[in-house]
GROMACS .gro file of C-alpha atoms in nm:
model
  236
    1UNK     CA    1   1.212  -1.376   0.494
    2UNK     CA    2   1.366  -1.337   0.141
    3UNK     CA    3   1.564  -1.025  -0.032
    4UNK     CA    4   1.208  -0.884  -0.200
    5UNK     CA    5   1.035  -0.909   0.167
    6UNK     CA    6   1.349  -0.723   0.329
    7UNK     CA    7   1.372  -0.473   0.060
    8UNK     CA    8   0.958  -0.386   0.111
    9UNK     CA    9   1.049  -0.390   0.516
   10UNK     CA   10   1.326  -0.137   0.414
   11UNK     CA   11   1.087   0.068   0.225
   12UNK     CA   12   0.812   0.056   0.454
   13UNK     CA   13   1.023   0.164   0.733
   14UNK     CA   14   1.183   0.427   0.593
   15UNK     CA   15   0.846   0.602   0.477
   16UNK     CA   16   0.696   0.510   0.816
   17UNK     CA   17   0.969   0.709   0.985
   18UNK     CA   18   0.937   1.012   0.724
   19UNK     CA   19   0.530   1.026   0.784
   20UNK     CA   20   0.561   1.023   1.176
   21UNK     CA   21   0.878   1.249   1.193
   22UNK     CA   22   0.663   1.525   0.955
   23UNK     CA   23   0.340   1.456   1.183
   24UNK     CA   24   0.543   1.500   1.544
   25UNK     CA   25   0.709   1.800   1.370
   26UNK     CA   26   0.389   1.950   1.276
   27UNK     CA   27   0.316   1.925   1.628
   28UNK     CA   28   0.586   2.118   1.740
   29UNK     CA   29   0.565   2.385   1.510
   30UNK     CA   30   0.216   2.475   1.525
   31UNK     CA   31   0.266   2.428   1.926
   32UNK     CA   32   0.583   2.694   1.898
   33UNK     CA   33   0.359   2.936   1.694
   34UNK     CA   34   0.077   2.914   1.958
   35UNK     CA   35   0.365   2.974   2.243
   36UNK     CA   36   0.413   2.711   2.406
   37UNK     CA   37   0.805   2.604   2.371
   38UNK     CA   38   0.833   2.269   2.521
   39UNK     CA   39   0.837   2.074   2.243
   40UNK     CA   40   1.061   2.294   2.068
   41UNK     CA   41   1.294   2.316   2.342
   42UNK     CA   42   1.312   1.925   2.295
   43UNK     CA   43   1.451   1.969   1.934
   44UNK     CA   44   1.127   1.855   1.796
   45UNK     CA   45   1.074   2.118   1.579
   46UNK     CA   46   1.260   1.946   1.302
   47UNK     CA   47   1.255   1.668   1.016
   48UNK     CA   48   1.572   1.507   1.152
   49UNK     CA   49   1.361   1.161   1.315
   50UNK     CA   50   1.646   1.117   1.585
   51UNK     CA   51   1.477   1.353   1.828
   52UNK     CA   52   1.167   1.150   1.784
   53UNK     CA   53   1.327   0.851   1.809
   54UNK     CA   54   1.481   0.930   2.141
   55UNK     CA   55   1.133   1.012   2.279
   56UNK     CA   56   0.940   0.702   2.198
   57UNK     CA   57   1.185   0.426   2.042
   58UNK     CA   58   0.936   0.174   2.095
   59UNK     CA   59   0.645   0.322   1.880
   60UNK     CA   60   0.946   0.451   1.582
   61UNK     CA   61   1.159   0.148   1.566
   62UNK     CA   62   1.058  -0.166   1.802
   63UNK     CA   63   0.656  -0.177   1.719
   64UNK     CA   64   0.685  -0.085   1.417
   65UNK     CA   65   0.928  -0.346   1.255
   66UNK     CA   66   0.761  -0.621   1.438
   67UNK     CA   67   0.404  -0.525   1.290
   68UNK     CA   68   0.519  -0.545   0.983
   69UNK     CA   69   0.684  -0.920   1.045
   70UNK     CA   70   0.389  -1.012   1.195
   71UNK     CA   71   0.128  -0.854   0.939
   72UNK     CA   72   0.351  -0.723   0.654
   73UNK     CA   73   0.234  -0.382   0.714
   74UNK     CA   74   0.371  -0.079   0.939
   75UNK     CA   75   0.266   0.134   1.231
   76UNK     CA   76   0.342   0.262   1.539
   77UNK     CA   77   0.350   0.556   1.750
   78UNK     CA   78   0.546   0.881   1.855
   79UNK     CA   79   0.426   1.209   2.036
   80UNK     CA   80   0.573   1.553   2.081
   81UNK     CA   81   0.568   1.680   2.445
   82UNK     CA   82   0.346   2.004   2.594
   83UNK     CA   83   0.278   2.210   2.845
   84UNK     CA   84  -0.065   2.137   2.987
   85UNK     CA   85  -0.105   2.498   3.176
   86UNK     CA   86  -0.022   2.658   2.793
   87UNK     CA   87  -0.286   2.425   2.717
   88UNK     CA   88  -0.532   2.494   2.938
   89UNK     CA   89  -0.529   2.865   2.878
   90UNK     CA   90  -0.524   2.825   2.517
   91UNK     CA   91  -0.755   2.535   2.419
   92UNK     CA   92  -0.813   2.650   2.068
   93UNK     CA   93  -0.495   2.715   1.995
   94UNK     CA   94  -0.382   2.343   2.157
   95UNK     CA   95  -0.693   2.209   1.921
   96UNK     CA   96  -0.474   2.358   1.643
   97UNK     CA   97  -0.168   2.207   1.750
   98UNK     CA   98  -0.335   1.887   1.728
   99UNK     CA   99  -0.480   1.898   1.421
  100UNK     CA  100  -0.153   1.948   1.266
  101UNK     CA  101   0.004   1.647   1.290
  102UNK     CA  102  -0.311   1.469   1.109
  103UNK     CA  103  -0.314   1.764   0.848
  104UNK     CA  104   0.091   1.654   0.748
  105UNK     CA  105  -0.012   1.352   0.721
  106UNK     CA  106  -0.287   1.434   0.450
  107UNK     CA  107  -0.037   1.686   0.290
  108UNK     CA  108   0.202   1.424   0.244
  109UNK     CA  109  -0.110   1.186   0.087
  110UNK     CA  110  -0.197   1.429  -0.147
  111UNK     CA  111   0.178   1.492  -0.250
  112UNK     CA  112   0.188   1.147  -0.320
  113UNK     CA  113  -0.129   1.112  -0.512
  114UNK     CA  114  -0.020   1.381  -0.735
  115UNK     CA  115   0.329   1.226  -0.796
  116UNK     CA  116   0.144   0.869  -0.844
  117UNK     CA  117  -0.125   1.056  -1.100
  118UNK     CA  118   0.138   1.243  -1.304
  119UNK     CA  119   0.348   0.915  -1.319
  120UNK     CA  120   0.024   0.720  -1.495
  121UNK     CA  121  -0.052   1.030  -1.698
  122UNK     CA  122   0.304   1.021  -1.842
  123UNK     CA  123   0.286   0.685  -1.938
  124UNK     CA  124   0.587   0.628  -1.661
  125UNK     CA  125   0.352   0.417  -1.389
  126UNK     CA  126   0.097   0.207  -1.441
  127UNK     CA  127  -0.215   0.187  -1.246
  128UNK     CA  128  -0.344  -0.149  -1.086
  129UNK     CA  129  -0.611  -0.376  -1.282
  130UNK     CA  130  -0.825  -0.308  -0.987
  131UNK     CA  131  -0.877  -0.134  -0.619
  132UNK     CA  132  -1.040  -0.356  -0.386
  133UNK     CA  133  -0.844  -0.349  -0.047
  134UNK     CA  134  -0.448  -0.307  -0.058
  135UNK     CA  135  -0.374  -0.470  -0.306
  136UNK     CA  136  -0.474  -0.252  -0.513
  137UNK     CA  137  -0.202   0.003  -0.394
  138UNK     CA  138   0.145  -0.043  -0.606
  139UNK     CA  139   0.146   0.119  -0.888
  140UNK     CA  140   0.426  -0.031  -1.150
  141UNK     CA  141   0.639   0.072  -1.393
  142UNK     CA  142   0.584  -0.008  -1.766
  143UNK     CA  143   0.774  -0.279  -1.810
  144UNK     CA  144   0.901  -0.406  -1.486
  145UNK     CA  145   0.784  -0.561  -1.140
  146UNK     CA  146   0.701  -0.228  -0.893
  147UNK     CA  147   1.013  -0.080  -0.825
  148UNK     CA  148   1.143   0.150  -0.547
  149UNK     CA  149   0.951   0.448  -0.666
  150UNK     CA  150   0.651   0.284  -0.712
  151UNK     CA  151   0.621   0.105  -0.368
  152UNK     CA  152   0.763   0.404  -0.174
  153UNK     CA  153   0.491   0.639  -0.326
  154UNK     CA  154   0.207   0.414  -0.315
  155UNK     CA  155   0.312   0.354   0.104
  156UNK     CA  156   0.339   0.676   0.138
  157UNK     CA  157   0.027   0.726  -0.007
  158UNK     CA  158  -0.204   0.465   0.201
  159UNK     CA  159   0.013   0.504   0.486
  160UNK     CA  160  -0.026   0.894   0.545
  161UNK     CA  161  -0.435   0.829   0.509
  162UNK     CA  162  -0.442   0.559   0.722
  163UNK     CA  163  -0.224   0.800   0.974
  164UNK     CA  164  -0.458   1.088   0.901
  165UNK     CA  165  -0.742   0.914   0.949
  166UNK     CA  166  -0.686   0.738   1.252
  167UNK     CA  167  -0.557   1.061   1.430
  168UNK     CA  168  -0.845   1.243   1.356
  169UNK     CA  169  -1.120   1.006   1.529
  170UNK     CA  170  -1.235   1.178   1.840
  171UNK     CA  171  -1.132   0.965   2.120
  172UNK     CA  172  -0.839   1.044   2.356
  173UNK     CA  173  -0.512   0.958   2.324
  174UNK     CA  174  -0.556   1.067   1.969
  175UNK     CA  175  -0.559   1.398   1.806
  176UNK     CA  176  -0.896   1.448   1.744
  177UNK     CA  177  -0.981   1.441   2.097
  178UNK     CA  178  -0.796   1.764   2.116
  179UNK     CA  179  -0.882   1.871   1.779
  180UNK     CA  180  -1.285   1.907   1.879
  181UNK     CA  181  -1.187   2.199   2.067
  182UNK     CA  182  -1.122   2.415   1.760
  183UNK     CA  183  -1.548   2.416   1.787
  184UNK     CA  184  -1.589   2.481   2.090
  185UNK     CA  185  -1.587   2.830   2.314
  186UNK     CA  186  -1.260   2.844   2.524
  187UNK     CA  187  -1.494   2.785   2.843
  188UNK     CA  188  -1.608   2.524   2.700
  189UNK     CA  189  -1.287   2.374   2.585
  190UNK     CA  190  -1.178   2.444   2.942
  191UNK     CA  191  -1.423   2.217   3.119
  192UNK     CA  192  -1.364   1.977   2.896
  193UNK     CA  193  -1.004   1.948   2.931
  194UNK     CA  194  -1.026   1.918   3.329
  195UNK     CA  195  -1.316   1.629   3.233
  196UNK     CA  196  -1.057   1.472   3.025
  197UNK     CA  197  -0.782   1.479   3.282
  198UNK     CA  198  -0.990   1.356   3.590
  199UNK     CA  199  -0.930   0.993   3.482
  200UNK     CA  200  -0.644   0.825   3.315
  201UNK     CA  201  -0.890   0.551   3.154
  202UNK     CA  202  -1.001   0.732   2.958
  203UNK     CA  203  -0.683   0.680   2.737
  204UNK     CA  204  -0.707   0.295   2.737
  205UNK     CA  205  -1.099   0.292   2.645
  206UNK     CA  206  -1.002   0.552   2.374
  207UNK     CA  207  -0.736   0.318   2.190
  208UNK     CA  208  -0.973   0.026   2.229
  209UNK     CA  209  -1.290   0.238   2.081
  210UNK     CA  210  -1.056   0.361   1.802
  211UNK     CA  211  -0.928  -0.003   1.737
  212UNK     CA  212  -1.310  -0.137   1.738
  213UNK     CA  213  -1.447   0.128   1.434
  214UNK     CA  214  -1.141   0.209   1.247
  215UNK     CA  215  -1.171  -0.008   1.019
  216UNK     CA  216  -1.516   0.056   0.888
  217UNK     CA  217  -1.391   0.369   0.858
  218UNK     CA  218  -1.098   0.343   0.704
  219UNK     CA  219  -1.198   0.089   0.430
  220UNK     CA  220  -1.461   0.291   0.275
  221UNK     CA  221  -1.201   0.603   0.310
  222UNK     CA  222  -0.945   0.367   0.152
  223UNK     CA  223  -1.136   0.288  -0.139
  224UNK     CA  224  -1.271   0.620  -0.208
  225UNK     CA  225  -0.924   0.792  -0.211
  226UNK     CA  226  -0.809   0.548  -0.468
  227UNK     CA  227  -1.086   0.568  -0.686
  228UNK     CA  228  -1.015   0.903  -0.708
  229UNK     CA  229  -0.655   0.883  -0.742
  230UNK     CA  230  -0.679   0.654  -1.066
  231UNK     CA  231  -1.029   0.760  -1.172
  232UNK     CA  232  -1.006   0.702  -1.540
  233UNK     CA  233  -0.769   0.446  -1.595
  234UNK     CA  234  -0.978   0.148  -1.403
  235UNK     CA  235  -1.113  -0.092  -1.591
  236UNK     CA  236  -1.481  -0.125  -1.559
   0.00000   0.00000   0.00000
């Protein structure tokens, strides 16, 4: 691996550990504001990534530097702990906890879009010849090769939707699962909690279900978000 290939590892990594670290914090807070402590308690509640490191090394630093040696991309994993009987009696507000993490990571997509946007606007970036697939992602300066900025924004960018996205798909161990209950009555919610606990499968099958259709989903997401981000400056 040369100097440019370590450089984008660096890069990736460090926006990797910014967009989980703001997700599992979202977590926490949300799960603090609904009452339930644990996670605070843990020192979650807080953009420093160390806590989250300490909980799940292997999905912030092990997994996620050897996906991107193996693929030249990043991911991985983190979570923020709960209390399951705070859960229980407040579904709705655990749905909410859940959808947090997934909602950061679309904050953080949109914050990026904007800074990407401005930066072509301003004559300061400029946007790729075309958008088809990831290659499509790096904005550049002017007048050199992409440069720091330019690859940390446009990660940061396809990163946090990819994050967002793949949260959100209803299938446990992933937010959504939780997330559904925000629609449902808390009686509801309830039974379908204890449903959810009664087997431990059901956490394997979700990952493999989730692995299966994500990316039909997430292409078509992919491609929309940048057409939209550099709508008017593509070349037709």
């Amino acid at each position: 691996m040369n100097t440019p290939d370590l450089a984008l590892g660096a890069i990736w990594y460090i926006v990797f550990l910014f967009s989980t670290t703001c997700h599992e914090a979202a977590h926490a807070l949300v799960a603090k504001l609904g009452g339930d402590l644990t996670a605070a308690e843990g020192g979650q509640v807080t953009l420093n990534p160390i806590p989250h490191i300490r909980r799940s090394p292997w999905g912030m630093v092990v997994f996620p530097i050897v996906s991107f040696l193996l693929g030249g991309w990043m991911i991985g994993w983190a979570s923020a702990p709960f209390d399951p009987a705070w859960q229980r009696r407040y579904p709705r507000r655990s749905a909410w906890m859940a959808l947090a993490g997934p909602a950061a990571n679309f904050a953080l997509m949109i914050l990026a879009g904007i800074a990407i946007r401005v930066g072509v606007v301003a004559g300061y970036f400029r946007a790729p010849a075309f958008v088809g697939g990831y290659s499509g992602l790096v904005a550049s300066s002017q007048t050199t090769d992409p440069t720091f900025v330019t690859s940390a924004l446009s990660i940061l960018f396809v990163l946090n939707l990819l994050l967002g996205t793949f949260n959100l798909l209803p299938v446990p161990p992933l937010d959504g699962h939780a997330g559904i209950m925000v629609l449902m009555p808390e009686h509801a919610a309830q039974k379908y909690l204890d449903m959810m606990r009664q087997s431990g499968s059901y956490a394997l099958l979700g990952i493999v279900i989730a692995w299966r259709i994500f990316p039909r989903i997430f292409q078509p997401a992919l491609s929309f978000a940048l057409h939209v981000l550099y709508s008017g400056f593509l070349k037709r």
